[in-house]
Amino acid sequence: MTNPTLPHIIDVAVPLPLDATFSYAVPPELVPLVTTGVRVLVPFGKRKLTAYVLGTGEQRGEEVRQVIAVLDPEPLFTAQELEFFRWAAGYYLHPLGEVIKSALPAGINIMSRKQNRREPNGGTVAEEVLTGGRRVKTEMFYRPVMPQPTGVLREKPARIMTFLGAQGEASASRLRHECDADAAILKRLRERGYVSAIEREVYRDPFRAEVFRHDTPPALNDSQASAIDRLTAALKGDAFAPFLLHGVTGSGKTEVYLRAIAEVIDRGRTALVLVPEIALTPQLVRRFKSRFDCGIAVLHSGLSDGERFDEWRRIRRGEVSIVIGARSAIFAPLTRIGIIVVDEEHDGSYKQSEGFRYNARDLALVRGKQAGACVILGSATPLVTSFHAAHSGRLGYLQLPRRVRDLPMPEVRLLDVRGKKNETFLPEMAAAIDLNFACGGQSLLFLNRRGFATYLVCNDSGHVLRCPNCSITLTYHQRRGRHVCHYCDYAIPAPSVCPECGSVEITLLGCGTERVEEEVRTLFPAARVGRMDRDTTSGKGAHARVLRGVEEGTVDILVGTQMIAKGHDFPGVTLVGVVSADATLNLPDFRAAERTFQLISQVIGRAGRGDAPGTVLIQTMNPDHYAVSRAAAHDFAGFYGEELEFRREAGYPPFTHLAALVLSGNGAEAVDQAASVASSLLLRLKKELKSRVEVLGPVVAPLAKIRGRYRRQILLKSAGRTDLHRLLAAFRGSAVIPATVRIAIDVDPVDML
Ligand code: ADP
Ligand code: ZN
């Protein structure tokens, strides 16, 4: 500051559920350290808080309190990223400070606490100490000082010195690995002056050990080539250009991404690739690593906090040109973005369903626009809304209508299970699995329900085991011998009699993947059987191990949930069996049909990707439902036509915009009361604003209770987005809801259960 009489004022956001931003004065000695994107410690009420500096502010009112400390030597976000955070905070009606906090890697957050320090004169002073910030990992690196004194040394030290002589320098862990050097030996060598040591920062690299072979890109087919032509033309413009890449399963979409990204890197820009969490497999990362020499960072929930923090810093420092990640990678601190790919754009996991309820697929378009980048939304089963946007020209449409190398789509047969409820496999299905196994093909068996049995019922009293905290039944897990709630993990040991009436006449009903696996083992004792669901893949690397088993042919039959449906390329799979296609169809949600169609199409797409053709059998109670029959016929256009008609009649997207208010609390009455207060307020504001938004509800949510919290919903439907946001903003500014009830605003809800 040039004028010392004017205080230097900054605007900050705090990571609290508050809409406002706040102003603070910066003491002169800190002024050179404060810029947009650093964190500062500020007094806040009686507390001290970490706050994010947004920029220069204005003095509001008389009193401005002073910044206590500056916490970062370098900004954590840029002005352009801040603009993106602001957009997201505004659109999803979520506090800016919390948006910024969730955009930064976990573990970076610093907390402060008081600590007493003893003064030289004997007194004590309270001092602010900062803790909890993720540590940078360092390692000792050793260099030889004296040339080749090996003659006088014993065998192991001599080996270490020879190794160092050849390498020039090596880290402690490398020396341990290569020469079996422990800390004591290194210390001795150092004390004797044979080696010097220096401490250096290192990255925790989740892929350190792997070596990647260079691949030879295949020659593109005509549709791939024309997609690339259009993308290349768009990239030359260096301006926002959004595309829908609609390619059937196995049509070579990933190859199109790789080529477009190569183009972007050649132009000196960077690429952000989003994939659904469970499709982010080593197989995919390997494909990128063997194609590109540039730095690649990977962000997903399987990383430790330390690994994620290091990947984040490599990106922030401009050391990588490609970031591959799940949902939250949309906030990766990548600069000069030239392309954003959203693979499997229809996938529900792009939506964060708690807290800051953003949708990474939608934000990709926003970030792409701000960065002047190309955005590719890729899928075999695009969202109805995406296809509609492509139809009306808001997205460029790129199509890959056929599989690569002209491989045929698999042959699909529907098996009607009505009236045959107690069999896991109809005879046709069992025979097909048997035949495929006998012929040496691999089979995938899909069921979107984990566990052994979905509920336990008493034949005498009719009692059903339910979760006391959630309004759902408990699922029996045989290996654990327990009945488990899939929402809150509440679990009880399996009872031998009905807990209600003591009868021994209790039956396990409904079938999950664990039971399917057991039946497969019984029916096909010679087959090597694997299972992939959340129960079998919770350990680190377990997911990758199962996938590798299928890839390398050590698994004959793989049973799994939707985890096996996503994006994998298994050339050996010649049979796919859908044990039941009906679970998602019966959900009380307007996307039930769309989700069922997507899931069945994706599962079908796993068959016949190699040289042998594939067969698919689908057991269903709803063979005539358009979601099932159109998926079986590989008929996206037909499904789209019927689904769009349903959406038009019922008033759902793309014909309306939705927002859901979810009220929850531990007391049913308080939640009901708050819900009716909220809806009256909405109706009053609607009148005042002359808004045309429809206010529906409150209703009891389909999942009426989760983790002990009762849930009520109000649905807002609007033809226009502006109208909807005006009403929501007014509501947020004036709603008075008791502290015992939580209210969440979900803009563009993806499921409404
Ligand atoms: P998708 O992402 O559409 O499911 P992929 O990009 O994974 O399809 O392609 C499926 C397989 O076909 C991969 O093994 C890929 O290497 C291969 N492939 C892609 N394009 C071609 C091509 N033009 N010619 C031959 N093989 C190809
Ligand atoms: Zn529960």
PDB file of N, CA and C in Angstrom, residues 661 663 668-686 695 697-699 712-714 716 727 730-732 734-741 743:
ATOM      1  N   LEU A 661     -35.790 -29.652  -2.572  1.00  0.00           N
ATOM      2  CA  LEU A 661     -35.407 -29.268  -1.216  1.00  0.00           C
ATOM      3  C   LEU A 661     -35.587 -30.512  -0.361  1.00  0.00           C
ATOM      4  N   LEU A 663     -35.532 -31.831   3.400  1.00  0.00           N
ATOM      5  CA  LEU A 663     -35.498 -31.458   4.818  1.00  0.00           C
ATOM      6  C   LEU A 663     -35.323 -32.733   5.619  1.00  0.00           C
ATOM      7  N   ALA A 668     -39.630 -36.612  13.560  1.00  0.00           N
ATOM      8  CA  ALA A 668     -40.525 -36.597  12.400  1.00  0.00           C
ATOM      9  C   ALA A 668     -41.407 -35.356  12.406  1.00  0.00           C
ATOM     10  N   GLU A 669     -41.894 -34.978  13.612  1.00  0.00           N
ATOM     11  CA  GLU A 669     -42.820 -33.852  13.684  1.00  0.00           C
ATOM     12  C   GLU A 669     -42.146 -32.539  13.312  1.00  0.00           C
ATOM     13  N   ALA A 670     -40.943 -32.346  13.840  1.00  0.00           N
ATOM     14  CA  ALA A 670     -40.212 -31.106  13.550  1.00  0.00           C
ATOM     15  C   ALA A 670     -39.930 -30.989  12.047  1.00  0.00           C
ATOM     16  N   VAL A 671     -39.614 -32.121  11.426  1.00  0.00           N
ATOM     17  CA  VAL A 671     -39.321 -32.091   9.987  1.00  0.00           C
ATOM     18  C   VAL A 671     -40.591 -31.768   9.203  1.00  0.00           C
ATOM     19  N   ASP A 672     -41.703 -32.396   9.603  1.00  0.00           N
ATOM     20  CA  ASP A 672     -42.976 -32.102   8.939  1.00  0.00           C
ATOM     21  C   ASP A 672     -43.327 -30.629   9.035  1.00  0.00           C
ATOM     22  N   GLN A 673     -43.160 -30.112  10.253  1.00  0.00           N
ATOM     23  CA  GLN A 673     -43.494 -28.711  10.510  1.00  0.00           C
ATOM     24  C   GLN A 673     -42.628 -27.792   9.641  1.00  0.00           C
ATOM     25  N   ALA A 674     -41.313 -28.055   9.655  1.00  0.00           N
ATOM     26  CA  ALA A 674     -40.399 -27.224   8.878  1.00  0.00           C
ATOM     27  C   ALA A 674     -40.730 -27.315   7.392  1.00  0.00           C
ATOM     28  N   ALA A 675     -41.117 -28.514   6.944  1.00  0.00           N
ATOM     29  CA  ALA A 675     -41.425 -28.692   5.525  1.00  0.00           C
ATOM     30  C   ALA A 675     -42.647 -27.877   5.139  1.00  0.00           C
ATOM     31  N   SER A 676     -43.628 -27.820   6.036  1.00  0.00           N
ATOM     32  CA  SER A 676     -44.815 -27.059   5.641  1.00  0.00           C
ATOM     33  C   SER A 676     -44.532 -25.554   5.734  1.00  0.00           C
ATOM     34  N   VAL A 677     -43.683 -25.135   6.691  1.00  0.00           N
ATOM     35  CA  VAL A 677     -43.271 -23.724   6.737  1.00  0.00           C
ATOM     36  C   VAL A 677     -42.538 -23.360   5.449  1.00  0.00           C
ATOM     37  N   ALA A 678     -41.613 -24.242   5.044  1.00  0.00           N
ATOM     38  CA  ALA A 678     -40.821 -23.974   3.845  1.00  0.00           C
ATOM     39  C   ALA A 678     -41.720 -23.873   2.617  1.00  0.00           C
ATOM     40  N   SER A 679     -42.707 -24.771   2.515  1.00  0.00           N
ATOM     41  CA  SER A 679     -43.519 -24.726   1.300  1.00  0.00           C
ATOM     42  C   SER A 679     -44.436 -23.502   1.296  1.00  0.00           C
ATOM     43  N   SER A 680     -44.948 -23.097   2.470  1.00  0.00           N
ATOM     44  CA  SER A 680     -45.755 -21.863   2.481  1.00  0.00           C
ATOM     45  C   SER A 680     -44.907 -20.664   2.078  1.00  0.00           C
ATOM     46  N   LEU A 681     -43.679 -20.629   2.588  1.00  0.00           N
ATOM     47  CA  LEU A 681     -42.795 -19.521   2.233  1.00  0.00           C
ATOM     48  C   LEU A 681     -42.544 -19.497   0.723  1.00  0.00           C
ATOM     49  N   LEU A 682     -42.280 -20.680   0.172  1.00  0.00           N
ATOM     50  CA  LEU A 682     -42.035 -20.759  -1.281  1.00  0.00           C
ATOM     51  C   LEU A 682     -43.245 -20.241  -2.061  1.00  0.00           C
ATOM     52  N   LEU A 683     -44.453 -20.621  -1.608  1.00  0.00           N
ATOM     53  CA  LEU A 683     -45.654 -20.187  -2.313  1.00  0.00           C
ATOM     54  C   LEU A 683     -45.832 -18.672  -2.217  1.00  0.00           C
ATOM     55  N   ARG A 684     -45.497 -18.129  -1.012  1.00  0.00           N
ATOM     56  CA  ARG A 684     -45.625 -16.676  -0.843  1.00  0.00           C
ATOM     57  C   ARG A 684     -44.625 -15.942  -1.742  1.00  0.00           C
ATOM     58  N   LEU A 685     -43.358 -16.417  -1.731  1.00  0.00           N
ATOM     59  CA  LEU A 685     -42.330 -15.773  -2.557  1.00  0.00           C
ATOM     60  C   LEU A 685     -42.667 -15.877  -4.037  1.00  0.00           C
ATOM     61  N   LYS A 686     -43.230 -17.017  -4.383  1.00  0.00           N
ATOM     62  CA  LYS A 686     -43.609 -17.241  -5.780  1.00  0.00           C
ATOM     63  C   LYS A 686     -44.596 -16.162  -6.229  1.00  0.00           C
ATOM     64  N   VAL A 695     -44.461 -25.499  -7.318  1.00  0.00           N
ATOM     65  CA  VAL A 695     -43.980 -25.988  -6.031  1.00  0.00           C
ATOM     66  C   VAL A 695     -44.773 -27.240  -5.678  1.00  0.00           C
ATOM     67  N   GLY A 697     -45.336 -30.617  -3.267  1.00  0.00           N
ATOM     68  CA  GLY A 697     -45.017 -31.192  -1.963  1.00  0.00           C
ATOM     69  C   GLY A 697     -45.339 -30.202  -0.861  1.00  0.00           C
ATOM     70  N   PRO A 698     -44.840 -30.461   0.345  1.00  0.00           N
ATOM     71  CA  PRO A 698     -43.894 -31.511   0.731  1.00  0.00           C
ATOM     72  C   PRO A 698     -44.488 -32.919   0.696  1.00  0.00           C
ATOM     73  N   VAL A 699     -43.629 -33.864   0.380  1.00  0.00           N
ATOM     74  CA  VAL A 699     -43.988 -35.274   0.485  1.00  0.00           C
ATOM     75  C   VAL A 699     -42.921 -36.000   1.292  1.00  0.00           C
ATOM     76  N   ARG A 712     -38.155 -35.310   4.242  1.00  0.00           N
ATOM     77  CA  ARG A 712     -39.291 -34.802   3.463  1.00  0.00           C
ATOM     78  C   ARG A 712     -38.740 -34.013   2.287  1.00  0.00           C
ATOM     79  N   GLN A 713     -39.503 -34.006   1.202  1.00  0.00           N
ATOM     80  CA  GLN A 713     -39.022 -33.319   0.006  1.00  0.00           C
ATOM     81  C   GLN A 713     -40.026 -32.333  -0.552  1.00  0.00           C
ATOM     82  N   ILE A 714     -39.487 -31.262  -1.118  1.00  0.00           N
ATOM     83  CA  ILE A 714     -40.309 -30.348  -1.909  1.00  0.00           C
ATOM     84  C   ILE A 714     -39.639 -30.280  -3.279  1.00  0.00           C
ATOM     85  N   LEU A 716     -39.272 -28.474  -6.954  1.00  0.00           N
ATOM     86  CA  LEU A 716     -39.564 -27.280  -7.744  1.00  0.00           C
ATOM     87  C   LEU A 716     -39.323 -27.591  -9.212  1.00  0.00           C
ATOM     88  N   LEU A 727     -36.272 -17.709  -7.439  1.00  0.00           N
ATOM     89  CA  LEU A 727     -37.095 -18.183  -6.319  1.00  0.00           C
ATOM     90  C   LEU A 727     -36.218 -18.836  -5.241  1.00  0.00           C
ATOM     91  N   ALA A 730     -34.258 -16.196  -3.281  1.00  0.00           N
ATOM     92  CA  ALA A 730     -35.123 -15.470  -2.356  1.00  0.00           C
ATOM     93  C   ALA A 730     -35.450 -16.353  -1.156  1.00  0.00           C
ATOM     94  N   PHE A 731     -35.690 -17.608  -1.419  1.00  0.00           N
ATOM     95  CA  PHE A 731     -36.011 -18.549  -0.356  1.00  0.00           C
ATOM     96  C   PHE A 731     -34.850 -18.678   0.612  1.00  0.00           C
ATOM     97  N   ARG A 732     -33.649 -18.810   0.052  1.00  0.00           N
ATOM     98  CA  ARG A 732     -32.483 -19.004   0.901  1.00  0.00           C
ATOM     99  C   ARG A 732     -32.228 -17.773   1.761  1.00  0.00           C
ATOM    100  N   SER A 734     -34.502 -15.877   3.027  1.00  0.00           N
ATOM    101  CA  SER A 734     -35.499 -15.561   4.049  1.00  0.00           C
ATOM    102  C   SER A 734     -36.048 -16.762   4.814  1.00  0.00           C
ATOM    103  N   ALA A 735     -35.623 -17.966   4.484  1.00  0.00           N
ATOM    104  CA  ALA A 735     -36.176 -19.128   5.180  1.00  0.00           C
ATOM    105  C   ALA A 735     -35.706 -19.168   6.628  1.00  0.00           C
ATOM    106  N   VAL A 736     -36.654 -19.381   7.532  1.00  0.00           N
ATOM    107  CA  VAL A 736     -36.301 -19.566   8.941  1.00  0.00           C
ATOM    108  C   VAL A 736     -36.663 -21.001   9.305  1.00  0.00           C
ATOM    109  N   ILE A 737     -35.648 -21.818   9.431  1.00  0.00           N
ATOM    110  CA  ILE A 737     -35.847 -23.234   9.705  1.00  0.00           C
ATOM    111  C   ILE A 737     -35.205 -23.507  11.060  1.00  0.00           C
ATOM    112  N   PRO A 738     -35.896 -24.232  11.942  1.00  0.00           N
ATOM    113  CA  PRO A 738     -35.294 -24.502  13.250  1.00  0.00           C
ATOM    114  C   PRO A 738     -33.974 -25.260  13.126  1.00  0.00           C
ATOM    115  N   ALA A 739     -33.101 -25.045  14.115  1.00  0.00           N
ATOM    116  CA  ALA A 739     -31.754 -25.608  14.050  1.00  0.00           C
ATOM    117  C   ALA A 739     -31.752 -27.134  14.031  1.00  0.00           C
ATOM    118  N   THR A 740     -32.842 -27.757  14.502  1.00  0.00           N
ATOM    119  CA  THR A 740     -32.859 -29.225  14.543  1.00  0.00           C
ATOM    120  C   THR A 740     -33.147 -29.838  13.176  1.00  0.00           C
ATOM    121  N   VAL A 741     -33.540 -28.992  12.222  1.00  0.00           N
ATOM    122  CA  VAL A 741     -33.863 -29.512  10.891  1.00  0.00           C
ATOM    123  C   VAL A 741     -32.841 -28.991   9.883  1.00  0.00           C
ATOM    124  N   ILE A 743     -31.773 -28.348   5.979  1.00  0.00           N
ATOM    125  CA  ILE A 743     -32.409 -28.221   4.671  1.00  0.00           C
ATOM    126  C   ILE A 743     -31.327 -28.166   3.600  1.00  0.00           C
TER     127      ILE A 743
END
